[in-house]
Amino acid sequence: MDPFQVSSANSIMVKQPQNALMVVDNRQLQVWNGPPSFQNLQQEGAIMELTADSGTLESPPSSASASPSAAPQEPKKKRVVKKRKATHTIRKEQKAALEKEIEELQAKLENIKFRALVQQGEVSRSYHDKTVENAVLKESIQDQHLVMAQVRALLSGQMQHQMSGVRPMETRICLSADREERRRVLHALREAKLREAKRFLCARSSGIKPNTPYFQEERYESADGGYCIARFEITPLYGVKGGVRAVFDAVLQAAFNVEIIISETSGNITVREDDDMNDESVSQMRLVSQTNRGVLVENNLVHFTEYAHGESGKGCYAVTSTDFVDEDELYPYRPLERVRRDMTAAMLVSYLDSPKKGDKKEDEPVVILMRWACTKICPTDLNISHEAMLDMRETSIRSQGTYLNCVRQTLGLPIITI
């Protein structure tokens, strides 16, 4: 039987070869590519029709498309397809990220190696570069600063606590009304006070270069409600004629004329109530000052001095010690009228051979003046305004520098304002 066979539209082909071309009503060509049941395939729309008039290949019309009431189909929107990266581009980016991560890990490894070598004391230039070394050293220095800050905080807290109790070089001094007995008590204390002053200053200046100026001051309220001013300074004096002896004489002159110095520099009228003992090695200073706001402030201090001749001309030194009197029957404290101000101080004057500096002679000695002082405004029950208390504190702060400026002025040296 031929593969092509003419049949009517209602004819049923029992058996047709697959992929056969059929003619229907002399106007259509149908392609057979389905199962043996031709009628079922026609119903399922699997027969492709070729219209003779148009020469186009089309599917047989379905019942839905043949209906005149069917709405026209909307045009389909084009799908936006995202352009994919090429495989070699993705691999290139992954490679760059991995290389960067490797560099970071290597830097961390070098840092860890160097830290381990620093701890073991086996640092070698072959294990690290200069950048890593500087970074580690800077961090180590900052850690040391933090440790020192913690130590200073502990020391400041301890000093704050000590100011309420016994201060450095402080000795309990009680004087009777008998002048001879007072003199014996003070002379008995002199040697120990000077020895303690020298020992304390040597310990306080340990590790500090004496040929360079040094200054440190702390101000704080003590635990008992007082106000403390602790000051330590090292002052090299160049071009002093007379050396240590000249500086020592200037210190004695400032101590004997302290009431005049305070009155002239601060404007607070200051008088001396005690009688001068005419003794260069031991003297008492009973001072009463009136501030600009009318507050009376009293001091009762004892001043000890010593000048020691060395084996050579440059081996001599001078040391002074100042302490307050705790009880004085001849000059008692007046807490109902005055504010008490105590002071403990020590001074050491010595030589230091200096190398050539500027236009100075190479063999010219340098005199080093080292001083530590602690002034305390004691708590009071007097009705004093806050402004008056602040003024009294500022006056006490300025008087610390005023004393040494008087010494410099006596020696013909320029005055320093801090």
mmCIF file of C-alpha atoms in Angstrom, residues 31-414:
data_model
loop_
_atom_site.group_PDB
_atom_site.id
_atom_site.type_symbol
_atom_site.label_atom_id
_atom_site.label_comp_id
_atom_site.label_asym_id
_atom_site.label_seq_id
_atom_site.Cartn_x
_atom_site.Cartn_y
_atom_site.Cartn_z
ATOM 1 C CA VAL A 31 1.659 14.584 8.748
ATOM 2 C CA TRP A 32 1.158 11.336 10.621
ATOM 3 C CA ASN A 33 3.618 10.842 13.423
ATOM 4 C CA GLY A 34 1.599 9.358 16.201
ATOM 5 C CA PRO A 35 0.197 6.034 17.313
ATOM 6 C CA PRO A 36 -2.056 3.828 15.133
ATOM 7 C CA SER A 37 -5.288 5.555 16.204
ATOM 8 C CA PHE A 38 -5.602 8.405 13.762
ATOM 9 C CA GLN A 39 -8.834 9.637 15.282
ATOM 10 C CA ASN A 40 -7.345 10.027 18.740
ATOM 11 C CA LEU A 41 -4.394 11.994 17.395
ATOM 12 C CA GLN A 42 -6.696 14.299 15.509
ATOM 13 C CA GLN A 43 -8.609 14.967 18.690
ATOM 14 C CA GLU A 44 -5.392 15.616 20.638
ATOM 15 C CA GLY A 45 -4.160 18.085 18.016
ATOM 16 C CA ALA A 46 -1.015 16.143 17.130
ATOM 17 C CA ILE A 47 -1.664 16.320 13.337
ATOM 18 C CA MET A 48 0.106 19.148 11.539
ATOM 19 C CA GLU A 49 -1.867 20.619 8.603
ATOM 20 C CA LEU A 50 -0.445 22.149 5.496
ATOM 21 C CA THR A 51 -2.838 24.582 3.834
ATOM 22 C CA ALA A 52 -2.556 24.527 0.094
ATOM 23 C CA ASP A 53 -3.617 28.141 -0.383
ATOM 24 C CA SER A 54 -1.028 29.659 1.932
ATOM 25 C CA GLY A 55 1.581 26.949 1.796
ATOM 26 C CA THR A 56 2.159 27.247 5.560
ATOM 27 C CA LEU A 57 2.271 24.508 8.102
ATOM 28 C CA GLU A 58 -0.293 24.934 10.868
ATOM 29 C CA SER A 59 -2.008 22.973 13.599
ATOM 30 C CA PRO A 60 -5.684 22.122 13.336
ATOM 31 C CA PRO A 61 -7.907 24.680 15.006
ATOM 32 C CA SER A 62 -9.046 23.807 18.485
ATOM 33 C CA SER A 63 -12.478 24.431 19.829
ATOM 34 C CA ALA A 64 -11.206 27.384 21.871
ATOM 35 C CA SER A 65 -9.460 29.105 18.996
ATOM 36 C CA ALA A 66 -12.347 28.470 16.656
ATOM 37 C CA SER A 67 -14.744 30.289 18.920
ATOM 38 C CA PRO A 68 -15.452 33.798 17.582
ATOM 39 C CA SER A 69 -15.847 35.171 21.111
ATOM 40 C CA ALA A 70 -12.290 34.309 22.231
ATOM 41 C CA ALA A 71 -10.151 37.312 23.246
ATOM 42 C CA PRO A 72 -6.943 38.024 21.284
ATOM 43 C CA GLN A 73 -3.775 36.778 23.011
ATOM 44 C CA GLU A 74 -1.406 39.374 24.514
ATOM 45 C CA PRO A 75 2.138 39.472 23.167
ATOM 46 C CA LYS A 76 4.592 37.675 25.430
ATOM 47 C CA LYS A 77 7.159 39.798 27.293
ATOM 48 C CA LYS A 78 10.772 39.167 26.558
ATOM 49 C CA ARG A 79 12.643 37.478 29.378
ATOM 50 C CA VAL A 80 15.578 39.457 30.731
ATOM 51 C CA VAL A 81 18.438 37.050 30.967
ATOM 52 C CA LYS A 82 21.251 38.103 33.343
ATOM 53 C CA LYS A 83 24.597 37.760 31.753
ATOM 54 C CA ARG A 84 26.656 35.178 33.562
ATOM 55 C CA LYS A 85 30.317 35.740 34.398
ATOM 56 C CA ALA A 86 32.735 33.711 32.477
ATOM 57 C CA THR A 87 34.326 30.832 34.336
ATOM 58 C CA HIS A 88 37.844 32.206 33.941
ATOM 59 C CA THR A 89 36.701 35.566 35.417
ATOM 60 C CA ILE A 90 35.245 33.870 38.498
ATOM 61 C CA ARG A 91 38.390 31.842 39.010
ATOM 62 C CA LYS A 92 40.543 34.941 38.622
ATOM 63 C CA GLU A 93 38.585 36.770 41.358
ATOM 64 C CA GLN A 94 38.775 33.768 43.674
ATOM 65 C CA LYS A 95 42.513 33.558 43.128
ATOM 66 C CA ALA A 96 42.999 37.256 44.000
ATOM 67 C CA ALA A 97 40.945 36.881 47.212
ATOM 68 C CA LEU A 98 42.947 33.839 48.259
ATOM 69 C CA GLU A 99 46.256 35.601 47.584
ATOM 70 C CA LYS A 100 45.173 38.552 49.735
ATOM 71 C CA GLU A 101 44.158 36.225 52.556
ATOM 72 C CA ILE A 102 47.522 34.459 52.310
ATOM 73 C CA GLU A 103 49.364 37.790 52.670
ATOM 74 C CA GLU A 104 47.364 38.696 55.785
ATOM 75 C CA LEU A 105 47.999 35.303 57.355
ATOM 76 C CA GLN A 106 51.717 35.546 56.608
ATOM 77 C CA ALA A 107 51.881 38.987 58.252
ATOM 78 C CA LYS A 108 50.148 37.622 61.352
ATOM 79 C CA LEU A 109 52.533 34.673 61.408
ATOM 80 C CA GLU A 110 55.578 36.971 61.235
ATOM 81 C CA ASN A 111 54.152 39.062 64.067
ATOM 82 C CA ILE A 112 53.626 35.980 66.229
ATOM 83 C CA LYS A 113 57.154 34.758 65.459
ATOM 84 C CA PHE A 114 58.672 38.074 66.439
ATOM 85 C CA ARG A 115 56.707 38.252 69.694
ATOM 86 C CA ALA A 116 57.923 34.787 70.609
ATOM 87 C CA LEU A 117 61.519 35.740 69.834
ATOM 88 C CA VAL A 118 61.241 38.940 71.869
ATOM 89 C CA GLN A 119 60.025 36.972 74.863
ATOM 90 C CA GLN A 120 62.862 34.475 74.438
ATOM 91 C CA GLY A 121 65.459 37.188 73.834
ATOM 92 C CA GLU A 122 66.436 35.779 70.435
ATOM 93 C CA VAL A 123 65.343 38.511 68.051
ATOM 94 C CA SER A 124 66.855 38.130 64.584
ATOM 95 C CA ARG A 125 66.506 40.501 61.646
ATOM 96 C CA SER A 126 65.909 37.516 59.379
ATOM 97 C CA TYR A 127 62.560 36.773 60.998
ATOM 98 C CA HIS A 128 60.855 40.105 60.556
ATOM 99 C CA ASP A 129 61.016 43.313 58.633
ATOM 100 C CA LYS A 130 61.420 46.795 60.011
ATOM 101 C CA THR A 131 57.712 47.614 59.931
ATOM 102 C CA VAL A 132 56.743 44.652 62.072
ATOM 103 C CA GLU A 133 59.531 45.400 64.521
ATOM 104 C CA ASN A 134 58.513 49.042 64.929
ATOM 105 C CA ALA A 135 54.870 48.113 65.439
ATOM 106 C CA VAL A 136 55.709 45.599 68.147
ATOM 107 C CA LEU A 137 58.137 47.962 69.880
ATOM 108 C CA LYS A 138 55.588 50.788 69.876
ATOM 109 C CA GLU A 139 52.983 48.514 71.389
ATOM 110 C CA SER A 140 55.473 47.403 74.025
ATOM 111 C CA ILE A 141 56.269 51.024 74.892
ATOM 112 C CA GLN A 142 52.580 51.835 75.227
ATOM 113 C CA ASP A 143 52.164 48.862 77.548
ATOM 114 C CA GLN A 144 55.000 50.221 79.700
ATOM 115 C CA HIS A 145 53.306 53.626 79.814
ATOM 116 C CA LEU A 146 50.132 51.973 81.039
ATOM 117 C CA VAL A 147 52.047 50.136 83.747
ATOM 118 C CA MET A 148 53.740 53.364 84.841
ATOM 119 C CA ALA A 149 50.391 55.153 84.888
ATOM 120 C CA GLN A 150 48.988 52.451 87.143
ATOM 121 C CA VAL A 151 52.023 52.707 89.425
ATOM 122 C CA ARG A 152 51.651 56.491 89.595
ATOM 123 C CA ALA A 153 47.975 56.131 90.403
ATOM 124 C CA LEU A 154 48.796 53.734 93.229
ATOM 125 C CA LEU A 155 51.496 56.068 94.541
ATOM 126 C CA SER A 156 49.202 59.091 94.338
ATOM 127 C CA GLY A 157 46.510 57.255 96.245
ATOM 128 C CA GLN A 158 49.028 56.151 98.847
ATOM 129 C CA MET A 159 50.403 59.672 99.205
ATOM 130 C CA GLN A 160 46.889 61.022 99.556
ATOM 131 C CA HIS A 161 46.395 58.596 102.418
ATOM 132 C CA GLN A 162 49.758 59.399 104.017
ATOM 133 C CA MET A 163 49.079 63.127 104.118
ATOM 134 C CA SER A 164 46.411 62.408 106.709
ATOM 135 C CA GLY A 165 48.990 60.605 108.848
ATOM 136 C CA VAL A 166 52.753 60.877 109.112
ATOM 137 C CA ARG A 167 54.429 62.659 106.189
ATOM 138 C CA PRO A 168 58.006 62.092 104.956
ATOM 139 C CA MET A 169 60.630 63.421 107.399
ATOM 140 C CA GLU A 170 57.890 64.419 109.830
ATOM 141 C CA THR A 171 58.745 64.354 113.537
ATOM 142 C CA ARG A 172 56.455 65.140 116.415
ATOM 143 C CA ILE A 173 57.754 68.332 118.006
ATOM 144 C CA CYS A 174 56.403 69.590 121.330
ATOM 145 C CA LEU A 175 57.884 72.745 122.854
ATOM 146 C CA SER A 176 57.391 74.048 126.355
ATOM 147 C CA ALA A 177 57.253 77.662 127.455
ATOM 148 C CA ASP A 178 60.798 77.545 128.906
ATOM 149 C CA ARG A 179 63.228 78.983 126.354
ATOM 150 C CA GLU A 180 66.273 76.982 127.466
ATOM 151 C CA GLU A 181 64.367 73.747 127.292
ATOM 152 C CA ARG A 182 63.029 74.691 123.862
ATOM 153 C CA ARG A 183 66.573 75.259 122.655
ATOM 154 C CA ARG A 184 67.755 71.899 124.013
ATOM 155 C CA VAL A 185 64.873 70.031 122.373
ATOM 156 C CA LEU A 186 65.478 71.618 118.984
ATOM 157 C CA HIS A 187 69.242 71.033 119.036
ATOM 158 C CA ALA A 188 68.653 67.414 120.009
ATOM 159 C CA LEU A 189 66.454 66.983 116.930
ATOM 160 C CA ARG A 190 68.806 68.740 114.516
ATOM 161 C CA GLU A 191 71.177 65.907 113.584
ATOM 162 C CA ALA A 192 68.430 63.345 112.971
ATOM 163 C CA LYS A 193 66.324 65.802 110.976
ATOM 164 C CA LEU A 194 69.213 66.720 108.668
ATOM 165 C CA ARG A 195 70.194 63.098 108.172
ATOM 166 C CA GLU A 196 66.639 62.147 107.231
ATOM 167 C CA ALA A 197 66.380 65.111 104.873
ATOM 168 C CA LYS A 198 69.541 64.170 103.004
ATOM 169 C CA ARG A 199 68.577 60.511 102.780
ATOM 170 C CA PHE A 200 65.077 61.324 101.518
ATOM 171 C CA LEU A 201 66.317 63.712 98.813
ATOM 172 C CA CYS A 202 68.909 61.234 97.566
ATOM 173 C CA ALA A 203 66.230 58.563 97.298
ATOM 174 C CA ARG A 204 63.723 60.924 95.657
ATOM 175 C CA SER A 205 66.219 62.060 93.002
ATOM 176 C CA SER A 206 67.507 58.585 92.197
ATOM 177 C CA GLY A 207 67.516 58.014 88.441
ATOM 178 C CA ILE A 208 66.970 61.692 87.557
ATOM 179 C CA LYS A 209 69.702 63.568 85.717
ATOM 180 C CA PRO A 210 70.776 66.342 88.099
ATOM 181 C CA ASN A 211 72.212 68.584 85.380
ATOM 182 C CA THR A 212 68.783 69.135 83.786
ATOM 183 C CA PRO A 213 65.898 71.034 85.405
ATOM 184 C CA TYR A 214 63.119 68.887 86.849
ATOM 185 C CA PHE A 215 59.812 69.951 88.375
ATOM 186 C CA GLN A 216 56.820 68.040 89.707
ATOM 187 C CA GLU A 217 53.887 69.268 91.752
ATOM 188 C CA GLU A 218 50.769 67.555 93.081
ATOM 189 C CA ARG A 219 47.725 69.192 94.655
ATOM 190 C CA TYR A 220 44.908 67.277 96.263
ATOM 191 C CA GLU A 221 42.593 67.062 99.228
ATOM 192 C CA SER A 222 43.648 64.689 101.966
ATOM 193 C CA ALA A 223 41.360 62.127 103.572
ATOM 194 C CA ASP A 224 40.849 64.329 106.641
ATOM 195 C CA GLY A 225 39.605 67.284 104.565
ATOM 196 C CA GLY A 226 42.851 69.241 104.326
ATOM 197 C CA TYR A 227 44.467 70.582 101.160
ATOM 198 C CA CYS A 228 48.008 69.458 100.282
ATOM 199 C CA ILE A 229 50.599 70.825 97.868
ATOM 200 C CA ALA A 230 53.573 68.499 97.314
ATOM 201 C CA ARG A 231 56.399 69.853 95.180
ATOM 202 C CA PHE A 232 59.780 68.458 94.110
ATOM 203 C CA GLU A 233 62.294 70.227 91.908
ATOM 204 C CA ILE A 234 65.893 70.053 90.792
ATOM 205 C CA THR A 235 67.437 73.326 89.641
ATOM 206 C CA PRO A 236 70.971 73.532 88.192
ATOM 207 C CA LEU A 237 72.488 76.964 88.851
ATOM 208 C CA TYR A 238 75.146 78.133 86.388
ATOM 209 C CA GLY A 239 77.541 80.982 86.936
ATOM 210 C CA VAL A 240 77.089 81.248 90.714
ATOM 211 C CA LYS A 241 79.940 83.182 92.258
ATOM 212 C CA GLY A 242 80.894 81.616 95.553
ATOM 213 C CA GLY A 243 79.472 78.192 94.730
ATOM 214 C CA VAL A 244 77.602 76.175 97.338
ATOM 215 C CA ARG A 245 78.419 78.570 100.162
ATOM 216 C CA ALA A 246 76.874 81.502 98.313
ATOM 217 C CA VAL A 247 73.696 79.541 97.634
ATOM 218 C CA PHE A 248 73.529 78.421 101.264
ATOM 219 C CA ASP A 249 73.837 82.008 102.498
ATOM 220 C CA ALA A 250 71.042 83.070 100.133
ATOM 221 C CA VAL A 251 68.824 80.295 101.534
ATOM 222 C CA LEU A 252 69.469 81.472 105.108
ATOM 223 C CA GLN A 253 68.683 85.050 104.167
ATOM 224 C CA ALA A 254 65.362 84.020 102.594
ATOM 225 C CA ALA A 255 64.452 82.001 105.711
ATOM 226 C CA PHE A 256 65.204 84.865 108.114
ATOM 227 C CA ASN A 257 63.262 87.397 106.013
ATOM 228 C CA VAL A 258 60.387 85.138 105.043
ATOM 229 C CA GLU A 259 57.670 87.420 106.472
ATOM 230 C CA ILE A 260 58.914 90.339 104.374
ATOM 231 C CA ILE A 261 59.070 88.185 101.261
ATOM 232 C CA ILE A 262 55.502 86.918 101.716
ATOM 233 C CA SER A 263 54.130 90.413 102.352
ATOM 234 C CA GLU A 264 55.826 91.906 99.295
ATOM 235 C CA THR A 265 55.089 89.132 96.820
ATOM 236 C CA SER A 266 51.539 88.123 97.774
ATOM 237 C CA GLY A 267 50.200 91.338 99.245
ATOM 238 C CA ASN A 268 49.150 89.479 102.395
ATOM 239 C CA ILE A 269 50.315 91.247 105.532
ATOM 240 C CA THR A 270 52.585 88.816 107.416
ATOM 241 C CA VAL A 271 54.114 89.276 110.858
ATOM 242 C CA ARG A 272 56.573 87.166 112.828
ATOM 243 C CA GLU A 273 55.526 86.475 116.404
ATOM 244 C CA ASP A 274 58.587 84.549 117.650
ATOM 245 C CA ASP A 275 61.882 86.003 118.883
ATOM 246 C CA ASP A 276 64.895 85.214 116.732
ATOM 247 C CA MET A 277 67.201 82.780 118.520
ATOM 248 C CA ASN A 278 70.269 84.198 116.735
ATOM 249 C CA ASP A 279 71.329 80.667 115.875
ATOM 250 C CA GLU A 280 72.173 79.897 112.276
ATOM 251 C CA SER A 281 71.786 76.130 112.650
ATOM 252 C CA VAL A 282 68.344 76.146 114.353
ATOM 253 C CA SER A 283 65.622 78.784 114.101
ATOM 254 C CA GLN A 284 61.872 79.031 114.640
ATOM 255 C CA MET A 285 59.399 80.823 112.383
ATOM 256 C CA ARG A 286 56.057 81.723 113.987
ATOM 257 C CA LEU A 287 54.196 83.504 111.164
ATOM 258 C CA VAL A 288 50.688 84.965 110.932
ATOM 259 C CA SER A 289 49.325 86.178 107.570
ATOM 260 C CA GLN A 290 46.095 87.904 106.661
ATOM 261 C CA THR A 291 44.719 87.143 103.212
ATOM 262 C CA ASN A 292 43.025 89.665 100.957
ATOM 263 C CA ARG A 293 39.646 88.321 102.134
ATOM 264 C CA GLY A 294 40.487 88.810 105.812
ATOM 265 C CA VAL A 295 41.300 85.186 106.727
ATOM 266 C CA LEU A 296 44.112 84.721 109.274
ATOM 267 C CA VAL A 297 46.594 81.914 108.542
ATOM 268 C CA GLU A 298 49.244 80.795 111.045
ATOM 269 C CA ASN A 299 52.489 78.813 110.654
ATOM 270 C CA ASN A 300 54.748 77.453 113.362
ATOM 271 C CA LEU A 301 57.884 76.048 111.723
ATOM 272 C CA VAL A 302 61.367 75.009 112.796
ATOM 273 C CA HIS A 303 64.303 75.393 110.398
ATOM 274 C CA PHE A 304 67.451 73.210 110.679
ATOM 275 C CA THR A 305 70.578 73.853 108.582
ATOM 276 C CA GLU A 306 74.048 72.411 108.033
ATOM 277 C CA TYR A 307 77.007 73.317 105.837
ATOM 278 C CA ALA A 308 79.588 70.546 105.368
ATOM 279 C CA HIS A 309 83.125 71.102 104.063
ATOM 280 C CA GLY A 310 84.365 68.359 101.774
ATOM 281 C CA GLU A 311 87.909 67.121 101.315
ATOM 282 C CA SER A 312 88.197 69.126 98.108
ATOM 283 C CA GLY A 313 86.637 72.419 97.160
ATOM 284 C CA LYS A 314 83.880 70.707 95.197
ATOM 285 C CA GLY A 315 83.057 68.172 97.909
ATOM 286 C CA CYS A 316 81.171 70.555 100.183
ATOM 287 C CA TYR A 317 77.388 70.592 100.432
ATOM 288 C CA ALA A 318 74.581 72.247 102.402
ATOM 289 C CA VAL A 319 71.371 70.690 103.670
ATOM 290 C CA THR A 320 68.298 72.205 105.323
ATOM 291 C CA SER A 321 65.218 70.675 106.933
ATOM 292 C CA THR A 322 61.934 72.344 107.860
ATOM 293 C CA ASP A 323 59.180 70.853 110.003
ATOM 294 C CA PHE A 324 56.108 72.148 111.830
ATOM 295 C CA VAL A 325 55.570 72.251 115.579
ATOM 296 C CA ASP A 326 52.750 70.057 116.850
ATOM 297 C CA GLU A 327 52.351 71.660 120.283
ATOM 298 C CA ASP A 328 53.793 74.927 121.523
ATOM 299 C CA GLU A 329 53.059 76.245 124.991
ATOM 300 C CA LEU A 330 54.736 79.566 124.285
ATOM 301 C CA TYR A 331 53.005 80.143 120.927
ATOM 302 C CA PRO A 332 49.857 77.986 120.986
ATOM 303 C CA TYR A 333 47.658 77.534 117.941
ATOM 304 C CA ARG A 334 44.370 79.451 117.810
ATOM 305 C CA PRO A 335 41.928 77.256 115.872
ATOM 306 C CA LEU A 336 38.953 79.480 116.738
ATOM 307 C CA GLU A 337 40.596 82.498 115.088
ATOM 308 C CA ARG A 338 43.085 81.229 112.516
ATOM 309 C CA VAL A 339 43.558 78.551 109.885
ATOM 310 C CA ARG A 340 46.566 76.356 110.548
ATOM 311 C CA ARG A 341 49.050 75.740 107.742
ATOM 312 C CA ASP A 342 51.822 73.142 108.205
ATOM 313 C CA MET A 343 54.878 72.535 106.065
ATOM 314 C CA THR A 344 57.561 69.855 105.831
ATOM 315 C CA ALA A 345 60.508 70.573 103.529
ATOM 316 C CA ALA A 346 64.086 69.576 102.736
ATOM 317 C CA MET A 347 66.795 71.144 100.576
ATOM 318 C CA LEU A 348 70.186 69.889 99.387
ATOM 319 C CA VAL A 349 72.777 72.099 97.691
ATOM 320 C CA SER A 350 75.810 70.433 96.120
ATOM 321 C CA TYR A 351 78.293 70.648 93.256
ATOM 322 C CA LEU A 352 78.128 68.929 89.911
ATOM 323 C CA ASP A 353 81.032 69.028 87.482
ATOM 324 C CA SER A 354 79.658 70.061 84.113
ATOM 325 C CA PRO A 355 81.137 69.595 80.660
ATOM 326 C CA LYS A 356 81.555 72.533 78.326
ATOM 327 C CA LYS A 357 78.190 74.116 77.634
ATOM 328 C CA GLY A 358 77.837 77.135 75.386
ATOM 329 C CA ASP A 359 80.163 79.953 76.319
ATOM 330 C CA LYS A 360 80.839 78.599 79.820
ATOM 331 C CA LYS A 361 84.271 77.483 80.857
ATOM 332 C CA GLU A 362 84.932 73.777 80.716
ATOM 333 C CA ASP A 363 86.022 73.552 84.344
ATOM 334 C CA GLU A 364 83.213 75.744 85.724
ATOM 335 C CA PRO A 365 81.265 73.881 88.429
ATOM 336 C CA VAL A 366 77.487 73.736 88.475
ATOM 337 C CA VAL A 367 75.571 74.097 91.724
ATOM 338 C CA ILE A 368 72.572 71.776 92.027
ATOM 339 C CA LEU A 369 69.697 72.913 94.229
ATOM 340 C CA MET A 370 67.344 70.071 95.107
ATOM 341 C CA ARG A 371 64.191 70.752 97.134
ATOM 342 C CA TRP A 372 61.094 68.865 98.263
ATOM 343 C CA ALA A 373 58.267 70.546 100.181
ATOM 344 C CA CYS A 374 54.774 69.616 101.286
ATOM 345 C CA THR A 375 52.383 72.288 102.512
ATOM 346 C CA LYS A 376 49.089 71.365 104.116
ATOM 347 C CA ILE A 377 46.181 73.659 104.886
ATOM 348 C CA CYS A 378 44.612 71.893 107.845
ATOM 349 C CA PRO A 379 40.830 71.408 108.060
ATOM 350 C CA THR A 380 39.069 74.076 110.080
ATOM 351 C CA ASP A 381 35.699 74.677 111.699
ATOM 352 C CA LEU A 382 35.771 78.392 110.887
ATOM 353 C CA ASN A 383 33.022 79.779 108.683
ATOM 354 C CA ILE A 384 35.081 80.561 105.585
ATOM 355 C CA SER A 385 33.572 81.157 102.156
ATOM 356 C CA HIS A 386 34.517 78.988 99.221
ATOM 357 C CA GLU A 387 36.145 81.945 97.452
ATOM 358 C CA ALA A 388 38.266 82.743 100.514
ATOM 359 C CA MET A 389 39.395 79.116 100.725
ATOM 360 C CA LEU A 390 40.393 79.108 97.050
ATOM 361 C CA ASP A 391 42.322 82.343 97.538
ATOM 362 C CA MET A 392 44.194 80.838 100.478
ATOM 363 C CA ARG A 393 45.103 77.791 98.409
ATOM 364 C CA GLU A 394 46.401 79.880 95.519
ATOM 365 C CA THR A 395 48.535 81.930 97.911
ATOM 366 C CA SER A 396 50.066 78.761 99.336
ATOM 367 C CA ILE A 397 50.867 77.510 95.832
ATOM 368 C CA ARG A 398 52.580 80.751 94.821
ATOM 369 C CA SER A 399 54.627 80.901 98.017
ATOM 370 C CA GLN A 400 56.410 77.667 97.020
ATOM 371 C CA GLY A 401 57.973 79.310 93.985
ATOM 372 C CA THR A 402 58.444 82.649 95.711
ATOM 373 C CA TYR A 403 60.950 81.232 98.179
ATOM 374 C CA LEU A 404 63.328 79.943 95.495
ATOM 375 C CA ASN A 405 62.949 83.074 93.391
ATOM 376 C CA CYS A 406 64.174 85.080 96.375
ATOM 377 C CA VAL A 407 67.241 82.838 96.504
ATOM 378 C CA ARG A 408 67.848 83.375 92.782
ATOM 379 C CA GLN A 409 67.384 87.108 93.152
ATOM 380 C CA THR A 410 69.934 87.235 95.970
ATOM 381 C CA LEU A 411 72.426 85.362 93.760
ATOM 382 C CA GLY A 412 71.829 87.718 90.839
ATOM 383 C CA LEU A 413 70.147 85.026 88.723
ATOM 384 C CA PRO A 414 67.007 85.530 86.622
#
